[in-house]
XYZ file of C-alpha atoms in Angstrom:
599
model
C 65.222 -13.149 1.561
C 64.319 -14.014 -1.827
C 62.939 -17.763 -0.668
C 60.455 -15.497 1.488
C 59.511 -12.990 -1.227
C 58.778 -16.353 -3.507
C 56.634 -18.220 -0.765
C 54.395 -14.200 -0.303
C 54.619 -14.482 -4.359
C 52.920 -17.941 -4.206
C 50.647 -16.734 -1.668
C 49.763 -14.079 -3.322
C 49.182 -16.035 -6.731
C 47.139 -18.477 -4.796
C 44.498 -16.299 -3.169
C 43.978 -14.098 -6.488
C 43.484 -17.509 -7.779
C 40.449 -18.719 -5.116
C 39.000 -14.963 -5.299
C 38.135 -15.806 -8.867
C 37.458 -19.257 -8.173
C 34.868 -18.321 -6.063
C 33.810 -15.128 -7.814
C 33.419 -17.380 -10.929
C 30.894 -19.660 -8.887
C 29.163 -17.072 -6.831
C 28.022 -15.689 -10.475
C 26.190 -18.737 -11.115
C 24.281 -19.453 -8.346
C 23.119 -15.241 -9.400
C 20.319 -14.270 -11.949
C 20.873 -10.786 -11.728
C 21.842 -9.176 -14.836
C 25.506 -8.894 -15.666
C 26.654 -5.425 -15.719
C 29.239 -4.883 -18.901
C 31.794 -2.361 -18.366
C 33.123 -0.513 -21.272
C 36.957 -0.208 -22.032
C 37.280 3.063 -21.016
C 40.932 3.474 -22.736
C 41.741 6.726 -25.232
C 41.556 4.910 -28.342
C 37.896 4.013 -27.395
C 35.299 5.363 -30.484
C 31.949 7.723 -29.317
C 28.865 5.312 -28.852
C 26.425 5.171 -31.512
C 22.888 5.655 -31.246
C 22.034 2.073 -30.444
C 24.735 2.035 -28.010
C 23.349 4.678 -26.184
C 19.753 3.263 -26.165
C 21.229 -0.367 -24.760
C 23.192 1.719 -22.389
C 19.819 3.602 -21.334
C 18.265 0.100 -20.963
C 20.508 -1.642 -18.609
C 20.920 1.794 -16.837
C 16.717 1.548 -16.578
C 16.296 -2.027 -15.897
C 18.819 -2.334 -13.571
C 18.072 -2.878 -9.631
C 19.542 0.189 -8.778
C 17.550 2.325 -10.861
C 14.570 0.486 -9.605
C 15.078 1.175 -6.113
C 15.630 5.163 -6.672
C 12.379 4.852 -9.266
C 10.534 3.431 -6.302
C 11.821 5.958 -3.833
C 10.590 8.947 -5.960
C 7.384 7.304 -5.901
C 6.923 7.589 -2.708
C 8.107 10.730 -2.308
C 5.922 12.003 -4.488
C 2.880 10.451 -2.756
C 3.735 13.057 0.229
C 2.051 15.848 -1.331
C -0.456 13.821 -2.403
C -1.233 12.957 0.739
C -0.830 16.470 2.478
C -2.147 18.999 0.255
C -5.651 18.918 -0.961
C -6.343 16.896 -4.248
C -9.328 18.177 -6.692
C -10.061 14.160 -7.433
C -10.871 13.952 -3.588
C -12.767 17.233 -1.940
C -12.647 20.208 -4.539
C -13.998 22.720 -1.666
C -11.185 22.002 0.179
C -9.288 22.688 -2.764
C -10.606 25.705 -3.307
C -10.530 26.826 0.286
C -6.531 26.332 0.311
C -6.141 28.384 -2.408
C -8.486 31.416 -1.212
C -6.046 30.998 2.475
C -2.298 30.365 0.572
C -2.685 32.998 -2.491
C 1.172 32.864 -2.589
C 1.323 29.083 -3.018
C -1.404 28.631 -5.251
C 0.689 29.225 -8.411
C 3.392 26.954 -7.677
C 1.119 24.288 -6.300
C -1.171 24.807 -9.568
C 2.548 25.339 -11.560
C 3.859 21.690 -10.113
C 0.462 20.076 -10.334
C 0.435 19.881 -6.661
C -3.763 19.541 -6.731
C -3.654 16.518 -8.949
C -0.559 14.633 -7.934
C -1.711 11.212 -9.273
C -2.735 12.458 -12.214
C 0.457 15.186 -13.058
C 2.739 14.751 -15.726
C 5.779 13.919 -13.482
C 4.259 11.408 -11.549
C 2.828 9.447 -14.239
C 6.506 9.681 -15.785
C 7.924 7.855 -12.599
C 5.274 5.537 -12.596
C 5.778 4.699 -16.245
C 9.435 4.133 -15.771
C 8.933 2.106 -12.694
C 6.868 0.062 -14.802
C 9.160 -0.283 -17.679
C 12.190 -1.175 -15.197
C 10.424 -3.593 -13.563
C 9.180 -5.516 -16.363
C 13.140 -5.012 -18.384
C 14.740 -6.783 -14.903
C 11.756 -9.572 -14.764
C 11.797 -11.194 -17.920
C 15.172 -11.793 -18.547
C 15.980 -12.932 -15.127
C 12.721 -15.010 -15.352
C 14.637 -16.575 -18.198
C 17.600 -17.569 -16.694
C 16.010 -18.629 -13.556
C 13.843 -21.333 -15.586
C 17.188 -22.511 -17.335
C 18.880 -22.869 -13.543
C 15.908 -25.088 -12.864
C 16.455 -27.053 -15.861
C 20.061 -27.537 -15.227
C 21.551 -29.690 -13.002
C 23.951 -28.493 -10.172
C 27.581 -27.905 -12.055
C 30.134 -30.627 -11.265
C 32.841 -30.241 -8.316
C 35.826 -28.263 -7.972
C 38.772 -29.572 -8.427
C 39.871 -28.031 -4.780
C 36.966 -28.205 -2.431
C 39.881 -26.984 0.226
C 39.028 -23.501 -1.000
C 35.491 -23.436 -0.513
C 33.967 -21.271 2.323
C 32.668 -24.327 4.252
C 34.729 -27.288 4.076
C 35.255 -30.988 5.809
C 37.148 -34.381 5.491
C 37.286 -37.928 6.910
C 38.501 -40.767 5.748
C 36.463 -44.142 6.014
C 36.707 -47.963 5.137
C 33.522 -47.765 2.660
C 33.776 -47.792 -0.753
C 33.732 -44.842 -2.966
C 30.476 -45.829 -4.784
C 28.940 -46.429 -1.596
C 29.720 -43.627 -0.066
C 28.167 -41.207 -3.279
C 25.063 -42.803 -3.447
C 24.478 -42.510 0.193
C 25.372 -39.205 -0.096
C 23.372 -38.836 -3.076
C 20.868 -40.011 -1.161
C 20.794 -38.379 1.938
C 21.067 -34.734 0.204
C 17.740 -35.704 -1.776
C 15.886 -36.302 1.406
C 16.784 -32.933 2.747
C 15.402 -31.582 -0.427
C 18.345 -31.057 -2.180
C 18.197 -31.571 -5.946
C 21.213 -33.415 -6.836
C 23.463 -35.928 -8.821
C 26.577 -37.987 -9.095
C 29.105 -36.126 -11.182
C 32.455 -38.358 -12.123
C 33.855 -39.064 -8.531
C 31.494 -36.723 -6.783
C 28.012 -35.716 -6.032
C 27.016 -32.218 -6.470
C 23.635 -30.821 -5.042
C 21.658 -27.817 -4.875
C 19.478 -26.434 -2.533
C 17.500 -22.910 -2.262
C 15.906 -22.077 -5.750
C 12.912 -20.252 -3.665
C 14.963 -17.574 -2.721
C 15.660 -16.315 -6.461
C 11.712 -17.352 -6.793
C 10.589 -15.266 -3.759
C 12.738 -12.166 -5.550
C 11.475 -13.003 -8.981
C 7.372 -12.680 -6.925
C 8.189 -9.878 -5.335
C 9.464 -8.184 -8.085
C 6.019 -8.908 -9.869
C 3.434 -8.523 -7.113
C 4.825 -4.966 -7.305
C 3.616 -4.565 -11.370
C 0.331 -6.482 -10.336
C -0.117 -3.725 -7.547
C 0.489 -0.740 -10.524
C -1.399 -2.297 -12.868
C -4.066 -2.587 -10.161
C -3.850 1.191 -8.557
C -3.649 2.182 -12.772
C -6.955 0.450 -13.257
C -8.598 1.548 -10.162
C -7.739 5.633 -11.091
C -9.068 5.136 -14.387
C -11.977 3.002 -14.088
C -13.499 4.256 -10.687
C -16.311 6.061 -9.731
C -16.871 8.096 -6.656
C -19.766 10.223 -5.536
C -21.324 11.842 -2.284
C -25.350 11.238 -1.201
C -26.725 13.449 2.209
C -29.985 11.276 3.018
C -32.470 12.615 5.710
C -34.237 10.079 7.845
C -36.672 8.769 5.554
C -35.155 9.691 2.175
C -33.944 7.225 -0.110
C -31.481 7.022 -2.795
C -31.391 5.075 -6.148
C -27.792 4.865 -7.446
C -28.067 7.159 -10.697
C -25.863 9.832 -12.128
C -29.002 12.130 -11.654
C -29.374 11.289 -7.250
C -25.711 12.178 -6.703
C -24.743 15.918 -4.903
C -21.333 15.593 -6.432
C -19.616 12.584 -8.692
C -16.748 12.011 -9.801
C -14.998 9.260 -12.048
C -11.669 7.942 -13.867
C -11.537 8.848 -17.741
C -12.165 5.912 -18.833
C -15.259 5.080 -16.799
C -18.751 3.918 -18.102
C -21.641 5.430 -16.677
C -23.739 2.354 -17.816
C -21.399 0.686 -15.143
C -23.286 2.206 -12.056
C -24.377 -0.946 -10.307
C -28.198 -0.738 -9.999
C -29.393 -0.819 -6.164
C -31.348 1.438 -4.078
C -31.650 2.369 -0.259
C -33.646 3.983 2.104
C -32.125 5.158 5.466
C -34.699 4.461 8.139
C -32.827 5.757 10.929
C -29.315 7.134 12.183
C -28.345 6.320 15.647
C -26.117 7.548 17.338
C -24.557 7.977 21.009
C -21.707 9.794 22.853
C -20.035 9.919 26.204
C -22.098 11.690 28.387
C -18.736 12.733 30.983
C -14.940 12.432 31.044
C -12.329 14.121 29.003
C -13.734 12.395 26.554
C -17.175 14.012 26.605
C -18.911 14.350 23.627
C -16.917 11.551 21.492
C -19.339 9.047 19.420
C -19.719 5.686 20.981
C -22.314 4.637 18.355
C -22.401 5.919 15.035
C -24.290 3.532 12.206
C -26.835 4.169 9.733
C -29.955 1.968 9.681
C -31.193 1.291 6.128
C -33.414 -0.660 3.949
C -31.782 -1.552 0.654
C -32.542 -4.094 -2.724
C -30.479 -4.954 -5.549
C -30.963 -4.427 -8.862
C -34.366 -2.821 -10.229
C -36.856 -5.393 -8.485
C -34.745 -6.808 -5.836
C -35.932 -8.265 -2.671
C -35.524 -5.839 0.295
C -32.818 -6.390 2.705
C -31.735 -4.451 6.099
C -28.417 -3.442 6.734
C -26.016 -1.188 9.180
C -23.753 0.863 7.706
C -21.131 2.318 10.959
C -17.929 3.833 10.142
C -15.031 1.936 8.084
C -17.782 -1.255 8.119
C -19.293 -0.044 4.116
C -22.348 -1.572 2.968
C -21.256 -3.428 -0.254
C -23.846 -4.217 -3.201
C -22.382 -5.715 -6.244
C -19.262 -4.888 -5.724
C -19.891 -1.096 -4.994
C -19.013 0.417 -1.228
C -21.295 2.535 0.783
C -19.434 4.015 2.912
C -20.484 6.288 6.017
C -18.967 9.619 6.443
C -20.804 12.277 8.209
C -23.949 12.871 10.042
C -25.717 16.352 11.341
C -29.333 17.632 11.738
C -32.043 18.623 9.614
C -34.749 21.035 11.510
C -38.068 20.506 10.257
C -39.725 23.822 9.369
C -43.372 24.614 8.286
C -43.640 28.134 5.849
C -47.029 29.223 5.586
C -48.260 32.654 4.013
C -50.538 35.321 4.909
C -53.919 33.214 4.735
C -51.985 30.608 6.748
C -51.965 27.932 3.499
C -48.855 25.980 3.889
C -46.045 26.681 1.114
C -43.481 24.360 2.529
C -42.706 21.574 4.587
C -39.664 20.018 4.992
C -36.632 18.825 6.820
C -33.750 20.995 5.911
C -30.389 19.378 6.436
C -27.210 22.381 8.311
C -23.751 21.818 8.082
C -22.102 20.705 11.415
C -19.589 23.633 12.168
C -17.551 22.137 15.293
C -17.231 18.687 17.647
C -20.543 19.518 19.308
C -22.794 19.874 15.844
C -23.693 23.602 16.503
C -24.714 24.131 12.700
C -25.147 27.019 9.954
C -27.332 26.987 6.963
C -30.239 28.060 4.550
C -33.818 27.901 4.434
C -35.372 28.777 1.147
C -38.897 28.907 -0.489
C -38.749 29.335 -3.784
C -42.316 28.774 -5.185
C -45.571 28.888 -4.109
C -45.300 31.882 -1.479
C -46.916 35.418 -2.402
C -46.807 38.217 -0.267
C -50.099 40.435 1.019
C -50.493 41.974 -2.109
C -50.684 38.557 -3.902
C -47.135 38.939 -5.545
C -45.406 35.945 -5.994
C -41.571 36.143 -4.582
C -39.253 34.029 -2.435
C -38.748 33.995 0.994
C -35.266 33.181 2.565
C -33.586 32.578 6.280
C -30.464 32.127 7.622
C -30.653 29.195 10.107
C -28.347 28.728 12.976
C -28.886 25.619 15.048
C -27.835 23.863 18.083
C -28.810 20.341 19.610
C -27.925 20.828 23.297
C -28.422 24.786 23.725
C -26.221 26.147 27.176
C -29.780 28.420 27.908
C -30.099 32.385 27.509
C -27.359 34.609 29.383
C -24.846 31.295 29.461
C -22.456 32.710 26.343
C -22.906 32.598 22.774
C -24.994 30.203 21.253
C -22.447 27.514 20.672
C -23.747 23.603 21.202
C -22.585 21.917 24.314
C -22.866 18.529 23.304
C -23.883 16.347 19.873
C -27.005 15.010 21.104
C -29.928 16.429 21.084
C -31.016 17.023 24.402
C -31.897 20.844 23.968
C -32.413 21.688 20.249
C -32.749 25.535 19.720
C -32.881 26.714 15.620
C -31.989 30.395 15.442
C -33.581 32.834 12.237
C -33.037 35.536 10.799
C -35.973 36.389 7.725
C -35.626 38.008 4.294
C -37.969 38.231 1.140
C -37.147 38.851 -2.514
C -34.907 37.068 -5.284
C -33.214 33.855 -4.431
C -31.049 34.344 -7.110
C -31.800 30.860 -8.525
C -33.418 31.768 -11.581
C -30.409 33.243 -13.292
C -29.255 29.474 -14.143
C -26.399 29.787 -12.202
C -24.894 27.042 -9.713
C -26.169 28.136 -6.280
C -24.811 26.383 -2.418
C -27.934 25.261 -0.954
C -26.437 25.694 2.659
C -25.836 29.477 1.983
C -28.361 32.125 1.401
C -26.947 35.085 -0.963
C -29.006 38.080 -0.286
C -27.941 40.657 -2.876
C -31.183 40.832 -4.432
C -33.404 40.486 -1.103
C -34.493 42.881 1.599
C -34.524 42.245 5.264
C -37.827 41.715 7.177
C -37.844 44.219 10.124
C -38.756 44.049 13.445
C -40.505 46.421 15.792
C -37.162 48.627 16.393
C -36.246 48.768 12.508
C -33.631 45.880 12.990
C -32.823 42.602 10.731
C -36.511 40.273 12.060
C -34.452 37.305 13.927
C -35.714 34.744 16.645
C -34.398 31.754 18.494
C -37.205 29.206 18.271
C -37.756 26.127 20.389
C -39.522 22.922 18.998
C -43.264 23.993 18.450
C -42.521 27.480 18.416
C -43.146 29.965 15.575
C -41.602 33.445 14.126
C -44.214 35.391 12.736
C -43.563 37.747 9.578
C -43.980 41.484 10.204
C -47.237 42.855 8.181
C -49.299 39.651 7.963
C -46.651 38.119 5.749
C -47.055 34.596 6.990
C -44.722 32.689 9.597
C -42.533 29.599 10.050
C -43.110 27.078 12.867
C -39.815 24.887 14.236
C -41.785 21.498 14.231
C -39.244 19.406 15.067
C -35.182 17.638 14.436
C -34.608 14.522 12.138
C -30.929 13.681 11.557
C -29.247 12.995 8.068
C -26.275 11.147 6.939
C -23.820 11.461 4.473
C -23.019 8.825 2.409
C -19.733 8.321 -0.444
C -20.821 5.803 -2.860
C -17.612 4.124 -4.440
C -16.702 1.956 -7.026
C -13.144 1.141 -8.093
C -11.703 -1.978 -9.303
C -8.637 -3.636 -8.668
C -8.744 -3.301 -4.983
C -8.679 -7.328 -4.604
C -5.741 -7.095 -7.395
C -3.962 -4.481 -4.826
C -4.376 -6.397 -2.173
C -3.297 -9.561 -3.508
C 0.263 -8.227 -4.641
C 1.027 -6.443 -1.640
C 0.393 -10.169 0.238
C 2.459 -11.982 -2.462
C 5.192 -8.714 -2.476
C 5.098 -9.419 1.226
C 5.513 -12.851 0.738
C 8.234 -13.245 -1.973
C 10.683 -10.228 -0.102
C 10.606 -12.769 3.060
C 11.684 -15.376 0.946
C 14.391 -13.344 -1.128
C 16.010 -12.038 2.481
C 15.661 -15.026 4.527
C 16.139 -18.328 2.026
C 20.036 -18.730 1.345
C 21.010 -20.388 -2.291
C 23.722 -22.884 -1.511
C 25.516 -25.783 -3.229
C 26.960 -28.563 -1.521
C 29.712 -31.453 -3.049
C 31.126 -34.968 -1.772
C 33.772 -36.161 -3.129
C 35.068 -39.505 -2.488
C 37.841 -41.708 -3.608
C 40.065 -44.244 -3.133
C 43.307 -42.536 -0.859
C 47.251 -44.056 -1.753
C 46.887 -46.212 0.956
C 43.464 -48.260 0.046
C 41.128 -46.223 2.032
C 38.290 -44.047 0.737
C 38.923 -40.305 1.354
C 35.823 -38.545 1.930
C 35.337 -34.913 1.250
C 32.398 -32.191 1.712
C 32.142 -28.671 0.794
C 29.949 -26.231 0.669
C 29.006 -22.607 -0.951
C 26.257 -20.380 -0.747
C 25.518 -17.453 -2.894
C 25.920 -14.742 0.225
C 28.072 -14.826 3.256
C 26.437 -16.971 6.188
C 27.420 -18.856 9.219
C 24.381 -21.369 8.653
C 26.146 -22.529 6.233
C 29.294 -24.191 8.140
C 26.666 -25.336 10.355
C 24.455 -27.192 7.791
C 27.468 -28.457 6.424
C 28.357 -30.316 9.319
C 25.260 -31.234 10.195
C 25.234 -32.925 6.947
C 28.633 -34.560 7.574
C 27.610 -35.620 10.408
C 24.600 -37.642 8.274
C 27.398 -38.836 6.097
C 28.927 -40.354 8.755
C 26.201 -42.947 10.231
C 26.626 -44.414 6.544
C 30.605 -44.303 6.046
C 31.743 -44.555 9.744
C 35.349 -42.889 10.269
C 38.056 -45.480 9.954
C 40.315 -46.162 12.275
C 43.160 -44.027 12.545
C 46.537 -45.361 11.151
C 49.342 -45.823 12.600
C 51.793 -43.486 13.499
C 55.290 -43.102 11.477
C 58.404 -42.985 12.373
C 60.003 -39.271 12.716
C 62.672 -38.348 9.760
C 65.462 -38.764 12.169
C 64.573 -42.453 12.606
C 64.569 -43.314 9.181
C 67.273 -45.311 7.830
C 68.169 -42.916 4.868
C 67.144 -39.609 7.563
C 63.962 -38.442 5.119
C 60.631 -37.408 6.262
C 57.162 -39.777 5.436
C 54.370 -37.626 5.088
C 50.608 -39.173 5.951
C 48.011 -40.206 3.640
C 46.461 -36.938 2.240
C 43.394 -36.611 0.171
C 43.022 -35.542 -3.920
C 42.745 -32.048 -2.622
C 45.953 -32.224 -0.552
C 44.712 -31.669 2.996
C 44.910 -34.201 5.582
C 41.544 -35.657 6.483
C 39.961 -35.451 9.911
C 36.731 -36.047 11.500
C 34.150 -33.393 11.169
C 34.561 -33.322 15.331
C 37.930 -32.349 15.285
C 38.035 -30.073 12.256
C 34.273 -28.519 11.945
C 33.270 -26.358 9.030
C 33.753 -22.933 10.192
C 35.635 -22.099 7.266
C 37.891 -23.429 4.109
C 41.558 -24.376 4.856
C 44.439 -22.031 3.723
């Protein structure tokens, strides 16, 4: 009983022994940070203030803090991405909060309407930042000294190695090494001889793909950081035949980071000479845009050589190194105001907003000078214009559009005269029509004067007061001029992140040794081990493929000759065979493969 309590005691002893063995080389084929544990006994004294800020920094720069850093980030990207930002459409901003007056103030409470630019998200991106840069340069450090280094010497029992194989061959020791040595180097192992053994290398990419990854992800922050607070963004509706020069002053609504430059703009010009566009005609999918690009005439800089150009959807036009993108398109009737005497006030193509699929459209037609009424008064005439490109015909339903093209264009009016309201110096929406300070123009029953015109057609004012004519439809497009650097930076890291994580998962860091000396009996005792920095079952496999190398170069020897049993001994003891340095027998590679180290 207590022979067999002494041989589980040895055992015991002997695996605690190649757990830290191998724990102790594991750890060096690492460059991750070494966590430090603190004694955590009764007589241990309260950390002081520095010890609490070190303990904050390995907390922060460790991997594990990273990861949940990086997870928050995304999380809070959601409502970003979901609820309406003010940096991106403000009327749709405003529009949530007029439908959800109960969410409003906890949206506007949480920052919810400028997620990318809220305290708490700039916190988590800060921190990201700070960890990512704190687990970088340190491991950067000890990464360069590993490639400085050479491989670390053999142990002194490759037996308990993962990976592990043995022959025995009539070479010579020296031989043997430097073929070895030799044979590892052209497989692109970095390697040398190391007393009675050659120790090699092989995988430093994978700790370089982690180390890439780890900063294509600060090149992409340092990137999307730029591009918030250095771009510009603004929106341009162009009629057929308008132009637009890229100044703060042509712009219907700009915005820009806080630390943009106005001087900046990028000086270029367009004129769109025509929008085309077609849909399917039949089908469920009736109605959907086959073509949709803007035709347009543009020139760099102030005196620039013309150039033409199609801009179509997700294809921008790009001038020195600002996008044009397109984003919309809709109609602009062309109406003709003249007044009593017939003198024409106004003429002009007045671009509606597209309410639905089918571009049935709402807006305002205003005069604001140049009209008087029959008793020579000057005031300001006003309509509310409802318009439709393919009209159903009278008596087929409301006057909803039954397809985007125009194919049967009827603008619908209803009249008023008075004050515009613009005059008060207030911002005004030039696609709606306030008519607090205006009266109606009545018809011959007493109701609001209203009239669904055709193309050519007219709607006279009651009492001589003049008329409008519908001359015709020219279509508009809507343009979002951006500029925002660090897009090429973005792109760039997310390739290289890409890039470096493939190389972190899918390179292994391994170490291989060959040890070979001179056995009892005269003949060279060759050895081969190997261990890699995670568990993998390439590794046996290399490893014999690599014995297997070996062996064209130090050919097995011939196996000796068998000895007599104890029993036929003269004095009745046992003869062992020939074992190697490490105390196991060697075999052939094809008898005893790699698949794992011998107990």
């Amino acid at each position: 009983m207590s022979k067999a309590n002494s041989t589980e005691t040895r055992q015991r002893e002997e695996e605690d022994e190649q757990g830290a063995a191998h724990g102790a080389a594991g750890e060096q084929l690492s460059t991750a940070p070494r966590e430090e544990r603190p004694d955590t006994g009764a007589g241990v004294p309260a950390m002081s203030v520095i010890g609490w800020v070190r303990w904050f920094w390995r907390q922060l720069t460790s991997m594990r803090v990273a990861l949940i850093l990086l997870f928050l980030l995304s999380l809070g990207a959601i409502p970003g991405s979901l609820i309406p930002q003010t940096s991106v459409d403000d009327m749709k901003v405003q529009a949530f909060k007029e439908q959800h007056t109960t969410l409003t103030p906890v949206y506007e409470a949480l920052q919810l309407f400028d997620v990318y630019s809220s305290v708490w998200f700039s916190a988590i991106y800060i921190l990201l930042f700070v960890s990512l840069i704190g687990c970088i340069v340190p491991r950067t450090g000890q990464f360069v000294g590993q490639l400085r280094s050479r491989p670390p010497g053999a142990p002194k029992r490759l037996t308990r190695l993962p990976a592990y194989t043995t022959w025995r061959t009539e070479a010579e020791p020296e031989e043997v090494r430097a073929a070895a040595l030799a044979m590892l180097r052209g497989r692109r192992f970095r390697g040398h001889e190391v007393g009675d053994a050659v120790a090699a290398e092989k995988g430093y990419l994978r700790e370089a793909g982690n180390l890439v990854f780890h900063i294509a992800l600060i090149v992409m922050l340092i990137a999307f950081a730029s591009g918030q607070l250095f771009k510009s963004e603004g929106g341009k509706l162009v009629v057929e035949g308008d132009g637009f020069s890229n100044t703060l002053t042509q712009y219907d609504d700009f915005k820009s980071g806080s630390l943009y430059d106005a001087d900046s703009l990028a000086p270029f010009s367009f004129v769109l000479d025509d929008f085309v566009g077609t849909y399917e005609k039949s089908g469920p999918q009736r109605g959907t845009p086959r073509t949709f690009e803007a035709r347009v005439t543009y020139a760099e800089g102030a005196d620039g050589a013309e150039r033409k150009g199609v801009i179509k959807v997700n294809e921008p036009l790009v001038v020195d190194g600002t996008k044009v993108y397109l984003i919309a398109h809709g109609y602009a009737p062309v109406v003709t105001v003249r007044d009593g005497k017939g003198k024409v006030v106004s003429k002009s193509a007045v671009p509606l907003l597209p309410i639905d699929n089918n571009i049935t459209s709402s807006g305002a037609i205003k005069v604001m000078d140049g009209y008087k009424d029959k008793n020579g008064k000057k005031t300001q005439l006003g309509f509310k214009a409802f318009f439709v490109p393919t009209f159903a015909g009278h008596g087929k339903g409301q006057m909803f559009s039954q397809f985007p093209a125009l194919d049967f264009p009827v603008l619908a009016l209803s009249a008023y005269q008075g004050s515009l309201g613009v005059d008060s110096g207030l911002a005004q929406n030039v696609y709606q029509l306030d008519t607090s300070k205006m009266k109606e123009f009545k018809d011959e029953d007493g109701e609001l004067l209203k009239k669904m015109l055709r193309p050519g057609e007219k709607l006279d004012l009651p009492d001589g007061a003049g008329s409008i004519t519908f001359e015709g439809t020219e279509e508009w497009a809507s343009f979002q001029i951006s500029q925002q650097p660090g897009n090429g930076w973005a792109l760039g890291g997310a390739i290289a992140a890409i890039a470096g994580l493939a190389g972190s998962l899918f390179i292994q860091r391994r170490r291989v040794w060959v040890r070979a000396v001179r056995g009892a009996d005269g003949v060279t005792v060759v050895e081969m081990a190997g261990l890699g920095r995670s568990e993998s079952a390439k590794l046996p496999e290399e490893l014999g493929d690599l014995s297997a190398a070996l062996v064209t170069t130090a050919p097995v020897a011939p196996a000796a000759p068998e000895k007599p049993d104890a029993a036929d001994t003269p004095d009745g003891s046992a003869v062992t065979d020939a074992t190697n340095e490490a105390g196991s027998r060697p075999v052939h590679p094809a008898d005893a493969p790699a698949e794992g180290a011998e107990k």
